[in-house]
Amino acid sequence: MMSKLFFDESVIFLNLEGDTAEKVLRIMSANLVEKGLVKKSFIPAILKREREFATGLPTGSVPVAIPHTDVEHVKQKSISVAVLKNPVDFVVMGEESKTIAVRLVFMLAMDEAHSQLTFLQKLMQIFQEEEILKKIAEAKDKTFIRRLLEEKLNLVAFKGGDK
């Protein structure tokens, strides 16, 4: 049985303040731990993974980061989204010597490797639509972000199945 994806306002941050990528990741992952969605080991695991495989993406005028880590640290599949108050430097994916000032962070906590891949592919489609990223970055309301992403990611139907 596939676990259902957990995504609501409690895992969405508006104006998240953090002056480093690590601080942002700590705040977001600690929230997932508190909610019982991931194990305590998720925090060091996501920090380590970000150092080894950076996730900053230069997506037009609204750069994003998509931190994630291994499935054994996850209790329930979830996604956390943060709109950063001020852009924070993340290392660019695949380019250790480059950083990019990220505005949006999509933290994935997936409990199966294939669902992580499926989800990353869906996110990549969104990242190609700059207007959507702008809407999220400028959102003043968590419910707006939740609804927009549910619609765009087709979350209502997303169960990690083999579509």
PDB file of C-alpha atoms in Angstrom:
ATOM      1  CA  MET A   1       0.000   0.000   0.000  1.00  0.00           C
ATOM      2  CA  MET A   2       1.428   3.363  -1.002  1.00  0.00           C
ATOM      3  CA  SER A   3       1.530   5.952   1.720  1.00  0.00           C
ATOM      4  CA  LYS A   4      -0.382   9.129   1.090  1.00  0.00           C
ATOM      5  CA  LEU A   5       1.495  12.358   0.576  1.00  0.00           C
ATOM      6  CA  PHE A   6       1.260  14.783   3.498  1.00  0.00           C
ATOM      7  CA  PHE A   7       1.084  18.394   2.362  1.00  0.00           C
ATOM      8  CA  ASP A   8      -0.769  21.193   4.135  1.00  0.00           C
ATOM      9  CA  GLU A   9      -0.241  24.700   5.492  1.00  0.00           C
ATOM     10  CA  SER A  10       1.743  23.414   8.480  1.00  0.00           C
ATOM     11  CA  VAL A  11       4.668  22.460   6.188  1.00  0.00           C
ATOM     12  CA  ILE A  12       4.593  25.690   4.188  1.00  0.00           C
ATOM     13  CA  PHE A  13       6.712  28.642   5.305  1.00  0.00           C
ATOM     14  CA  LEU A  14       6.207  32.251   4.249  1.00  0.00           C
ATOM     15  CA  ASN A  15       9.090  34.697   4.759  1.00  0.00           C
ATOM     16  CA  LEU A  16      11.344  32.041   6.238  1.00  0.00           C
ATOM     17  CA  GLU A  17      14.417  33.703   7.692  1.00  0.00           C
ATOM     18  CA  GLY A  18      17.729  31.955   7.473  1.00  0.00           C
ATOM     19  CA  ASP A  19      21.044  33.415   6.412  1.00  0.00           C
ATOM     20  CA  THR A  20      22.552  30.136   5.238  1.00  0.00           C
ATOM     21  CA  ALA A  21      21.285  27.131   3.319  1.00  0.00           C
ATOM     22  CA  GLU A  22      22.054  24.989   6.362  1.00  0.00           C
ATOM     23  CA  LYS A  23      19.921  27.149   8.652  1.00  0.00           C
ATOM     24  CA  VAL A  24      16.999  27.040   6.204  1.00  0.00           C
ATOM     25  CA  LEU A  25      17.275  23.245   5.919  1.00  0.00           C
ATOM     26  CA  ARG A  26      17.468  22.863   9.704  1.00  0.00           C
ATOM     27  CA  ILE A  27      14.300  24.920  10.261  1.00  0.00           C
ATOM     28  CA  MET A  28      12.352  23.067   7.570  1.00  0.00           C
ATOM     29  CA  SER A  29      13.505  19.579   8.557  1.00  0.00           C
ATOM     30  CA  ALA A  30      13.012  20.212  12.289  1.00  0.00           C
ATOM     31  CA  ASN A  31       9.397  21.100  11.492  1.00  0.00           C
ATOM     32  CA  LEU A  32       8.965  17.759   9.675  1.00  0.00           C
ATOM     33  CA  VAL A  33      10.471  15.943  12.687  1.00  0.00           C
ATOM     34  CA  GLU A  34       8.111  17.780  15.056  1.00  0.00           C
ATOM     35  CA  LYS A  35       5.143  16.776  12.941  1.00  0.00           C
ATOM     36  CA  GLY A  36       6.237  13.137  13.079  1.00  0.00           C
ATOM     37  CA  LEU A  37       6.654  12.919   9.293  1.00  0.00           C
ATOM     38  CA  VAL A  38      10.368  12.094   9.400  1.00  0.00           C
ATOM     39  CA  LYS A  39      12.811  10.564  11.881  1.00  0.00           C
ATOM     40  CA  LYS A  40      15.282  12.687  13.847  1.00  0.00           C
ATOM     41  CA  SER A  41      18.003  11.286  11.572  1.00  0.00           C
ATOM     42  CA  PHE A  42      16.418  13.205   8.681  1.00  0.00           C
ATOM     43  CA  ILE A  43      18.044  16.483   9.810  1.00  0.00           C
ATOM     44  CA  PRO A  44      21.713  15.402   9.683  1.00  0.00           C
ATOM     45  CA  ALA A  45      20.953  13.249   6.625  1.00  0.00           C
ATOM     46  CA  ILE A  46      19.511  16.133   4.602  1.00  0.00           C
ATOM     47  CA  LEU A  47      22.388  18.445   5.594  1.00  0.00           C
ATOM     48  CA  LYS A  48      24.969  15.830   4.625  1.00  0.00           C
ATOM     49  CA  ARG A  49      23.245  15.083   1.339  1.00  0.00           C
ATOM     50  CA  GLU A  50      23.029  18.791   0.462  1.00  0.00           C
ATOM     51  CA  ARG A  51      26.784  19.130   1.072  1.00  0.00           C
ATOM     52  CA  GLU A  52      27.510  16.125  -1.135  1.00  0.00           C
ATOM     53  CA  PHE A  53      24.862  16.625  -3.828  1.00  0.00           C
ATOM     54  CA  ALA A  54      23.802  20.254  -3.941  1.00  0.00           C
ATOM     55  CA  THR A  55      20.256  21.044  -5.070  1.00  0.00           C
ATOM     56  CA  GLY A  56      20.263  24.716  -6.077  1.00  0.00           C
ATOM     57  CA  LEU A  57      18.661  25.220  -9.486  1.00  0.00           C
ATOM     58  CA  PRO A  58      18.943  28.370 -11.619  1.00  0.00           C
ATOM     59  CA  THR A  59      15.301  28.530 -12.697  1.00  0.00           C
ATOM     60  CA  GLY A  60      15.002  31.950 -14.305  1.00  0.00           C
ATOM     61  CA  SER A  61      14.149  34.863 -12.040  1.00  0.00           C
ATOM     62  CA  VAL A  62      13.088  32.645  -9.122  1.00  0.00           C
ATOM     63  CA  PRO A  63      15.883  30.175  -8.308  1.00  0.00           C
ATOM     64  CA  VAL A  64      14.867  27.127  -6.279  1.00  0.00           C
ATOM     65  CA  ALA A  65      16.460  24.359  -4.227  1.00  0.00           C
ATOM     66  CA  ILE A  66      15.077  20.837  -3.897  1.00  0.00           C
ATOM     67  CA  PRO A  67      16.763  19.246  -0.882  1.00  0.00           C
ATOM     68  CA  HIS A  68      15.947  15.597  -0.249  1.00  0.00           C
ATOM     69  CA  THR A  69      17.583  12.574   1.320  1.00  0.00           C
ATOM     70  CA  ASP A  70      17.312   8.818   1.604  1.00  0.00           C
ATOM     71  CA  VAL A  71      14.006   7.061   2.172  1.00  0.00           C
ATOM     72  CA  GLU A  72      15.008   5.373   5.449  1.00  0.00           C
ATOM     73  CA  HIS A  73      14.770   8.709   7.290  1.00  0.00           C
ATOM     74  CA  VAL A  74      11.130   9.217   6.285  1.00  0.00           C
ATOM     75  CA  LYS A  75       8.026   8.071   8.164  1.00  0.00           C
ATOM     76  CA  GLN A  76       5.433   9.598   5.865  1.00  0.00           C
ATOM     77  CA  LYS A  77       5.837  10.938   2.378  1.00  0.00           C
ATOM     78  CA  SER A  78       5.644  14.726   2.487  1.00  0.00           C
ATOM     79  CA  ILE A  79       6.792  17.920   0.856  1.00  0.00           C
ATOM     80  CA  SER A  80       7.642  21.144   2.643  1.00  0.00           C
ATOM     81  CA  VAL A  81       7.813  24.471   0.834  1.00  0.00           C
ATOM     82  CA  ALA A  82       9.537  27.635   1.990  1.00  0.00           C
ATOM     83  CA  VAL A  83       9.373  31.104   0.527  1.00  0.00           C
ATOM     84  CA  LEU A  84      12.531  32.717   1.855  1.00  0.00           C
ATOM     85  CA  LYS A  85      12.348  36.231   3.245  1.00  0.00           C
ATOM     86  CA  ASN A  86      15.724  36.989   1.664  1.00  0.00           C
ATOM     87  CA  PRO A  87      17.418  34.872  -1.000  1.00  0.00           C
ATOM     88  CA  VAL A  88      19.932  32.382   0.445  1.00  0.00           C
ATOM     89  CA  ASP A  89      22.937  30.945  -1.381  1.00  0.00           C
ATOM     90  CA  PHE A  90      22.720  27.274  -2.269  1.00  0.00           C
ATOM     91  CA  VAL A  91      25.354  25.451  -4.257  1.00  0.00           C
ATOM     92  CA  VAL A  92      24.194  24.798  -7.820  1.00  0.00           C
ATOM     93  CA  MET A  93      23.302  21.197  -8.635  1.00  0.00           C
ATOM     94  CA  GLY A  94      26.224  19.550 -10.384  1.00  0.00           C
ATOM     95  CA  GLU A  95      28.485  22.610 -10.092  1.00  0.00           C
ATOM     96  CA  GLU A  96      30.305  22.599  -6.738  1.00  0.00           C
ATOM     97  CA  SER A  97      32.065  25.918  -7.391  1.00  0.00           C
ATOM     98  CA  LYS A  98      28.883  27.900  -8.112  1.00  0.00           C
ATOM     99  CA  THR A  99      26.174  29.172  -5.805  1.00  0.00           C
ATOM    100  CA  ILE A 100      22.815  30.674  -6.593  1.00  0.00           C
ATOM    101  CA  ALA A 101      20.607  32.925  -4.470  1.00  0.00           C
ATOM    102  CA  VAL A 102      17.563  30.732  -3.901  1.00  0.00           C
ATOM    103  CA  ARG A 103      14.088  32.134  -3.173  1.00  0.00           C
ATOM    104  CA  LEU A 104      12.027  28.952  -2.934  1.00  0.00           C
ATOM    105  CA  VAL A 105      12.914  25.683  -1.226  1.00  0.00           C
ATOM    106  CA  PHE A 106      10.994  22.492  -1.938  1.00  0.00           C
ATOM    107  CA  MET A 107      12.055  19.899   0.637  1.00  0.00           C
ATOM    108  CA  LEU A 108      11.090  16.366  -0.302  1.00  0.00           C
ATOM    109  CA  ALA A 109      10.611  13.596   2.217  1.00  0.00           C
ATOM    110  CA  MET A 110       9.828  10.512   0.164  1.00  0.00           C
ATOM    111  CA  ASP A 111       9.462   6.994   1.516  1.00  0.00           C
ATOM    112  CA  GLU A 112      10.186   5.172  -1.736  1.00  0.00           C
ATOM    113  CA  ALA A 113      12.961   5.841  -4.229  1.00  0.00           C
ATOM    114  CA  HIS A 114      10.694   5.629  -7.271  1.00  0.00           C
ATOM    115  CA  SER A 115       8.149   8.055  -5.834  1.00  0.00           C
ATOM    116  CA  GLN A 116      11.001  10.502  -5.196  1.00  0.00           C
ATOM    117  CA  LEU A 117      11.977  10.308  -8.852  1.00  0.00           C
ATOM    118  CA  THR A 118       8.392  10.718 -10.052  1.00  0.00           C
ATOM    119  CA  PHE A 119       7.957  13.702  -7.782  1.00  0.00           C
ATOM    120  CA  LEU A 120      11.205  15.344  -8.869  1.00  0.00           C
ATOM    121  CA  GLN A 121      10.082  15.009 -12.482  1.00  0.00           C
ATOM    122  CA  LYS A 122       6.772  16.699 -11.659  1.00  0.00           C
ATOM    123  CA  LEU A 123       8.587  19.515  -9.857  1.00  0.00           C
ATOM    124  CA  MET A 124      10.925  19.991 -12.816  1.00  0.00           C
ATOM    125  CA  GLN A 125       7.881  20.607 -15.002  1.00  0.00           C
ATOM    126  CA  ILE A 126       6.722  23.343 -12.627  1.00  0.00           C
ATOM    127  CA  PHE A 127      10.200  24.879 -12.550  1.00  0.00           C
ATOM    128  CA  GLN A 128       9.968  25.436 -16.277  1.00  0.00           C
ATOM    129  CA  GLU A 129       6.957  27.697 -15.718  1.00  0.00           C
ATOM    130  CA  GLU A 130       8.428  30.873 -14.328  1.00  0.00           C
ATOM    131  CA  GLU A 131       4.985  32.408 -13.781  1.00  0.00           C
ATOM    132  CA  ILE A 132       4.090  29.685 -11.289  1.00  0.00           C
ATOM    133  CA  LEU A 133       7.346  30.158  -9.386  1.00  0.00           C
ATOM    134  CA  LYS A 134       6.706  33.910  -9.277  1.00  0.00           C
ATOM    135  CA  LYS A 135       3.199  33.337  -7.916  1.00  0.00           C
ATOM    136  CA  ILE A 136       4.578  31.114  -5.155  1.00  0.00           C
ATOM    137  CA  ALA A 137       7.409  33.523  -4.350  1.00  0.00           C
ATOM    138  CA  GLU A 138       4.981  36.439  -4.090  1.00  0.00           C
ATOM    139  CA  ALA A 139       2.230  34.573  -2.261  1.00  0.00           C
ATOM    140  CA  LYS A 140       0.970  36.103   0.966  1.00  0.00           C
ATOM    141  CA  ASP A 141      -1.101  33.107   1.897  1.00  0.00           C
ATOM    142  CA  LYS A 142      -0.140  29.485   2.605  1.00  0.00           C
ATOM    143  CA  THR A 143      -3.463  28.129   1.385  1.00  0.00           C
ATOM    144  CA  PHE A 144      -2.881  29.751  -2.009  1.00  0.00           C
ATOM    145  CA  ILE A 145       0.486  27.970  -2.276  1.00  0.00           C
ATOM    146  CA  ARG A 146      -1.007  24.651  -1.179  1.00  0.00           C
ATOM    147  CA  ARG A 147      -3.848  24.846  -3.701  1.00  0.00           C
ATOM    148  CA  LEU A 148      -1.589  25.959  -6.540  1.00  0.00           C
ATOM    149  CA  LEU A 149       0.871  23.128  -5.939  1.00  0.00           C
ATOM    150  CA  GLU A 150      -1.853  20.539  -5.422  1.00  0.00           C
ATOM    151  CA  GLU A 151      -3.270  21.506  -8.776  1.00  0.00           C
ATOM    152  CA  LYS A 152       0.067  21.766 -10.592  1.00  0.00           C
ATOM    153  CA  LEU A 153       1.539  18.609  -9.113  1.00  0.00           C
ATOM    154  CA  ASN A 154      -1.771  16.830  -9.382  1.00  0.00           C
ATOM    155  CA  LEU A 155      -1.325  15.894  -5.728  1.00  0.00           C
ATOM    156  CA  VAL A 156      -4.847  14.750  -5.316  1.00  0.00           C
ATOM    157  CA  ALA A 157      -4.011  11.939  -7.734  1.00  0.00           C
ATOM    158  CA  PHE A 158      -0.369  11.559  -6.730  1.00  0.00           C
ATOM    159  CA  LYS A 159      -0.055   8.389  -4.691  1.00  0.00           C
ATOM    160  CA  GLY A 160       3.371   7.329  -5.944  1.00  0.00           C
ATOM    161  CA  GLY A 161       1.788   4.803  -8.285  1.00  0.00           C
ATOM    162  CA  ASP A 162       3.271   3.813 -11.611  1.00  0.00           C
ATOM    163  CA  LYS A 163       1.761   6.450 -13.887  1.00  0.00           C
TER     164      LYS A 163
END
